[in-house]
């Protein structure tokens, strides 16, 4: 297993580390990996951590898989040309190549994503589409497998990708051990709507509307402006507004607030958090704004809703 570029995804490596040995002893018994520098030394991650390169770009057949971590998009220019030759040689051999987060930018620059589907983080979609016209990016999937190429939007989803590879190359028991140690439960997201009254309408909605709603659902606690949302989806604010009005008879900002209020109502019903905690966890700037919005939408205050549910 090899990792390319400074910003090696810690989630991916940690899953390998835990699956590679018994208990949590961190020895490379069942799996081994190297870090290969794809740019000038020293290798420095975006958080400032320097890492030592332990492998080289001699022969891709040395490894069963190659995992490419792209790092910050603005720092990708110094990537050595030999890196792209190396990846292309690995692709010709059919070696599995994993693009973690912005690693997909590196794969696209190497020409490996032409006419392939790839999974991206919504925040990088606009920049990716502007640079690479011949790939088919999606933002609503945890990972995409297209031939020998696997891509994912990064973050903790990298754990899921690593577990998939561990199960494929070794066994499901080691993959599950890593997931258990990392307390990884993808079926239990931190804030997720159990009931979506708009789901039927989404079934007949445009792809743009569906993609935008997926982003809204993943950012219940951290909404951005509609202009920023439109940019991340490689579209204009006006076009996004038109799509929502046609598909959901609602402006995007109003619909997003509705999603957050629905999530808040479910959190209130669980009784595990205070009203103030729920206000901040659903992206409201203060408790007063949250209570006012909640009452306007549900015709009762959060405290009244909680009393009724007793």
Coordinates of C-alpha atoms in Angstrom, one line a residue:
X1 CA 0.0 0.0 0.0
X2 CA 1.4 3.4 -0.9
X3 CA 0.3 7.0 -0.1
X4 CA 1.2 9.9 -2.4
X5 CA 1.5 13.6 -1.5
X6 CA 1.9 15.4 1.8
X7 CA -1.7 15.5 3.1
X8 CA -2.1 11.8 3.7
X9 CA -5.5 11.1 4.9
X10 CA -5.2 10.2 8.6
X11 CA -8.6 8.4 8.7
X12 CA -7.4 6.1 5.9
X13 CA -4.1 5.3 7.5
X14 CA -5.6 4.8 10.9
X15 CA -7.9 2.1 9.6
X16 CA -5.0 0.3 8.0
X17 CA -3.0 0.7 11.2
X18 CA -5.7 -0.9 13.3
X19 CA -6.3 -3.7 10.8
X20 CA -2.6 -4.5 10.4
X21 CA -2.0 -6.0 13.8
X22 CA -3.7 -7.6 16.8
X23 CA -5.4 -5.3 19.3
X24 CA -4.0 -1.8 19.0
X25 CA -0.3 -2.5 18.8
X26 CA 0.2 -0.7 15.5
X27 CA 2.7 -3.1 13.9
X28 CA 2.6 -3.6 10.2
X29 CA 2.0 -7.4 10.3
X30 CA -0.9 -8.0 7.9
X31 CA -0.5 -4.8 5.9
X32 CA 2.4 -2.5 5.2
X33 CA 2.5 0.9 3.6
X34 CA 4.9 3.6 2.5
X35 CA 4.5 7.4 2.0
X36 CA 5.8 8.7 -1.4
X37 CA 6.5 12.4 -2.0
X38 CA 4.7 13.7 -5.1
X39 CA 6.4 17.1 -4.8
X40 CA 9.5 18.8 -3.5
X41 CA 10.8 17.9 -0.1
X42 CA 10.3 18.4 2.8
X43 CA 6.9 16.8 2.7
X44 CA 4.6 19.1 4.7
X45 CA 0.9 18.5 5.4
X46 CA -1.5 21.5 5.3
X47 CA -1.7 21.3 9.1
X48 CA 2.1 22.0 9.2
X49 CA 3.2 18.4 10.1
X50 CA 6.3 17.2 8.2
X51 CA 6.4 13.6 7.2
X52 CA 9.3 11.4 6.0
X53 CA 8.9 9.8 2.6
X54 CA 9.5 6.0 3.0
X55 CA 9.0 4.9 -0.6
X56 CA 9.8 6.1 -4.1
X57 CA 8.4 6.3 -7.6
X58 CA 10.5 3.4 -9.0
X59 CA 8.0 0.6 -9.7
X60 CA 4.2 0.8 -9.1
X61 CA 4.1 -3.0 -9.2
X62 CA 5.7 -2.9 -5.7
X63 CA 2.3 -2.2 -4.2
X64 CA -1.1 -3.8 -4.2
X65 CA -2.9 -0.4 -4.1
X66 CA -2.0 3.3 -4.5
X67 CA -3.8 5.9 -2.4
X68 CA -3.4 9.4 -3.6
X69 CA -4.0 12.4 -1.2
X70 CA -4.2 15.7 -3.0
X71 CA -3.9 18.2 -0.2
X72 CA -4.8 21.9 -0.7
X73 CA -5.8 22.6 -4.3
X74 CA -3.7 25.7 -4.4
X75 CA -0.5 23.7 -3.5
X76 CA -0.8 21.1 -6.3
X77 CA 1.4 22.9 -8.9
X78 CA 4.8 21.5 -7.7
X79 CA 3.7 17.9 -8.2
X80 CA 6.6 16.1 -10.0
X81 CA 5.8 15.0 -13.6
X82 CA 7.2 11.6 -12.6
X83 CA 4.2 11.2 -10.3
X84 CA 1.8 11.2 -13.3
X85 CA 4.0 8.7 -15.2
X86 CA 3.9 6.5 -12.2
X87 CA 0.1 6.6 -11.8
X88 CA -0.4 6.0 -15.5
X89 CA 1.9 3.0 -15.4
X90 CA 0.0 1.7 -12.4
X91 CA -3.3 2.2 -14.2
X92 CA -2.1 0.3 -17.2
X93 CA -1.3 -2.6 -14.9
X94 CA -4.8 -2.5 -13.4
X95 CA -3.5 -1.7 -9.9
X96 CA -6.3 -0.2 -7.8
X97 CA -5.8 3.5 -7.3
X98 CA -7.7 5.4 -4.6
X99 CA -8.3 9.1 -4.8
X100 CA -8.8 10.5 -1.3
X101 CA -10.5 13.9 -1.1
X102 CA -8.6 16.2 -3.6
X103 CA -6.5 13.2 -4.7
X104 CA -9.1 13.1 -7.4
X105 CA -7.6 16.3 -8.8
X106 CA -4.2 14.5 -9.1
X107 CA -5.9 11.5 -10.8
X108 CA -7.7 13.8 -13.2
X109 CA -4.5 15.7 -14.0
X110 CA -2.8 12.4 -14.7
X111 CA -5.6 11.7 -17.2
X112 CA -7.0 8.7 -15.3
X113 CA -10.6 10.1 -14.8
X114 CA -11.5 10.8 -18.4
X115 CA -15.0 9.6 -18.9
X116 CA -15.1 8.1 -15.4
X117 CA -17.4 8.9 -12.5
X118 CA -15.7 10.1 -9.3
X119 CA -16.8 11.1 -5.8
X120 CA -16.0 14.6 -4.6
X121 CA -16.6 16.8 -1.7
X122 CA -19.2 19.4 -2.5
X123 CA -16.8 22.2 -1.6
X124 CA -14.4 21.3 -4.4
X125 CA -16.9 20.4 -7.1
X126 CA -16.9 23.8 -8.8
X127 CA -13.1 24.0 -9.0
X128 CA -12.9 20.4 -10.3
X129 CA -15.4 21.0 -13.0
X130 CA -13.7 24.2 -14.1
X131 CA -10.4 22.3 -14.5
X132 CA -11.5 18.9 -15.8
X133 CA -14.2 18.7 -18.4
X134 CA -14.0 15.0 -19.2
X135 CA -14.8 13.4 -15.8
X136 CA -18.2 12.8 -14.2
X137 CA -18.1 14.0 -10.6
X138 CA -20.8 13.3 -8.0
X139 CA -21.2 14.7 -4.5
X140 CA -23.9 12.5 -3.1
X141 CA -22.0 9.2 -2.7
X142 CA -19.5 8.1 -0.1
X143 CA -17.3 6.5 -2.7
X144 CA -17.4 5.5 -6.3
X145 CA -15.7 2.5 -7.9
X146 CA -15.1 2.8 -11.6
X147 CA -12.9 0.0 -12.9
X148 CA -9.6 0.0 -10.9
X149 CA -10.2 3.6 -9.7
X150 CA -11.9 4.3 -6.3
X151 CA -12.6 7.9 -5.3
X152 CA -14.1 9.4 -2.2
X153 CA -14.7 13.0 -0.8
X154 CA -12.2 12.4 2.1
X155 CA -12.8 13.1 5.8
X156 CA -14.1 10.1 7.8
X157 CA -15.5 8.6 4.6
X158 CA -11.9 7.5 4.0
X159 CA -12.3 5.0 6.9
X160 CA -15.2 3.4 4.9
X161 CA -13.0 3.1 1.8
X162 CA -10.1 1.6 3.7
X163 CA -12.4 -0.9 5.3
X164 CA -13.7 -1.9 1.9
X165 CA -10.1 -2.5 0.7
X166 CA -9.1 -4.4 3.8
X167 CA -12.1 -6.7 3.4
X168 CA -11.3 -7.2 -0.3
X169 CA -7.6 -7.9 0.1
X170 CA -7.7 -9.6 3.5
X171 CA -10.9 -10.4 5.3
X172 CA -14.0 -8.8 6.7
X173 CA -13.0 -9.5 10.3
X174 CA -10.0 -7.2 10.1
X175 CA -12.0 -4.6 8.4
X176 CA -14.6 -4.7 11.1
X177 CA -12.0 -4.7 13.8
X178 CA -10.7 -1.3 12.4
X179 CA -14.2 0.1 12.3
X180 CA -14.9 -1.0 15.8
X181 CA -11.7 0.6 17.2
X182 CA -12.4 3.8 15.4
X183 CA -16.0 3.8 16.7
X184 CA -17.1 4.2 13.0
X185 CA -20.8 3.9 12.6
X186 CA -21.8 5.4 9.2
X187 CA -25.4 4.3 9.8
X188 CA -25.6 6.7 12.7
X189 CA -24.6 10.2 11.5
X190 CA -24.4 13.0 14.1
X191 CA -27.4 14.9 12.8
X192 CA -29.7 13.2 10.3
X193 CA -33.3 13.5 9.5
X194 CA -35.4 10.4 10.2
X195 CA -38.4 11.8 8.4
X196 CA -38.2 13.8 5.2
X197 CA -41.6 15.1 4.1
X198 CA -40.1 16.4 0.9
X199 CA -38.7 13.1 -0.3
X200 CA -41.5 12.3 -2.7
X201 CA -41.0 15.7 -4.4
X202 CA -37.3 15.0 -4.8
X203 CA -38.1 11.9 -6.7
X204 CA -39.3 14.0 -9.6
X205 CA -36.8 16.9 -9.1
X206 CA -33.9 17.9 -11.3
X207 CA -30.4 16.6 -10.6
X208 CA -29.3 20.1 -9.5
X209 CA -32.1 20.3 -6.9
X210 CA -31.3 16.8 -5.6
X211 CA -27.6 17.6 -5.3
X212 CA -28.3 20.8 -3.5
X213 CA -30.6 19.1 -1.0
X214 CA -28.0 16.5 -0.3
X215 CA -25.5 19.2 0.6
X216 CA -28.1 20.9 2.8
X217 CA -28.7 17.6 4.6
X218 CA -25.0 17.1 5.3
X219 CA -24.6 20.7 6.5
X220 CA -27.5 21.0 9.0
X221 CA -25.1 22.4 11.6
X222 CA -23.1 24.6 9.3
X223 CA -25.2 26.3 6.6
X224 CA -23.5 28.6 4.1
X225 CA -24.9 31.3 1.9
X226 CA -26.9 30.3 -1.2
X227 CA -24.3 32.0 -3.3
X228 CA -21.6 29.7 -1.8
X229 CA -23.8 26.7 -2.2
X230 CA -24.4 27.5 -5.9
X231 CA -20.7 28.0 -6.5
X232 CA -19.9 24.6 -4.9
X233 CA -22.4 23.0 -7.3
X234 CA -20.8 24.8 -10.3
X235 CA -24.0 26.8 -11.0
X236 CA -25.3 30.3 -10.5
X237 CA -27.5 31.5 -7.6
X238 CA -30.2 32.5 -10.1
X239 CA -30.3 29.0 -11.7
X240 CA -30.4 27.3 -8.3
X241 CA -33.3 29.5 -7.3
X242 CA -35.2 28.6 -10.5
X243 CA -34.6 24.9 -9.9
X244 CA -35.9 25.0 -6.4
X245 CA -39.0 27.1 -7.2
X246 CA -39.8 24.7 -10.1
X247 CA -39.1 21.4 -8.2
X248 CA -40.0 22.3 -4.6
X249 CA -42.0 25.5 -4.8
X250 CA -39.6 27.1 -2.4
X251 CA -36.5 29.3 -2.4
X252 CA -33.3 27.4 -1.5
X253 CA -32.7 29.5 1.7
X254 CA -36.3 28.9 2.9
X255 CA -36.0 25.2 2.1
X256 CA -32.7 24.8 3.9
X257 CA -34.1 26.6 7.0
X258 CA -37.0 24.1 6.9
X259 CA -34.6 21.1 6.9
X260 CA -32.8 22.6 9.9
X261 CA -36.0 23.2 11.8
X262 CA -37.2 19.6 11.0
X263 CA -33.9 18.4 12.5
X264 CA -34.3 20.6 15.5
X265 CA -37.8 19.2 16.1
X266 CA -36.4 15.7 16.1
X267 CA -33.6 16.7 18.5
X268 CA -36.2 18.3 20.8
X269 CA -38.2 15.1 20.9
X270 CA -35.1 13.2 22.0
X271 CA -34.8 15.4 25.1
X272 CA -31.0 14.8 25.2
X273 CA -30.1 18.5 24.6
X274 CA -31.1 21.9 25.8
X275 CA -32.9 24.4 23.5
X276 CA -29.7 26.5 23.3
X277 CA -27.6 23.4 22.4
X278 CA -30.1 22.5 19.6
X279 CA -30.1 26.0 18.3
X280 CA -26.4 26.0 17.7
X281 CA -26.3 22.4 16.5
X282 CA -28.8 23.2 13.8
X283 CA -26.9 26.3 12.5
X284 CA -28.8 29.2 14.2
X285 CA -26.7 32.1 15.3
X286 CA -28.5 32.4 18.7
X287 CA -31.3 31.0 20.7
X288 CA -33.7 33.9 20.1
X289 CA -33.4 33.6 16.4
X290 CA -34.0 29.8 16.6
X291 CA -37.0 30.1 18.8
X292 CA -38.6 32.8 16.6
X293 CA -38.0 30.7 13.5
X294 CA -39.3 27.6 15.2
X295 CA -42.5 29.3 16.3
X296 CA -43.1 30.8 12.9
X297 CA -42.8 27.4 11.2
X298 CA -44.5 25.1 13.7
X299 CA -46.9 27.6 15.5
X300 CA -45.4 26.9 18.9
X301 CA -42.1 27.6 20.7
X302 CA -39.5 24.8 21.2
X303 CA -40.4 24.7 24.9
X304 CA -44.1 24.3 24.1
X305 CA -43.3 21.5 21.6
X306 CA -41.3 19.7 24.3
X307 CA -44.1 20.1 26.9
X308 CA -46.7 18.7 24.5
X309 CA -44.5 15.7 23.8
X310 CA -44.3 14.7 27.5

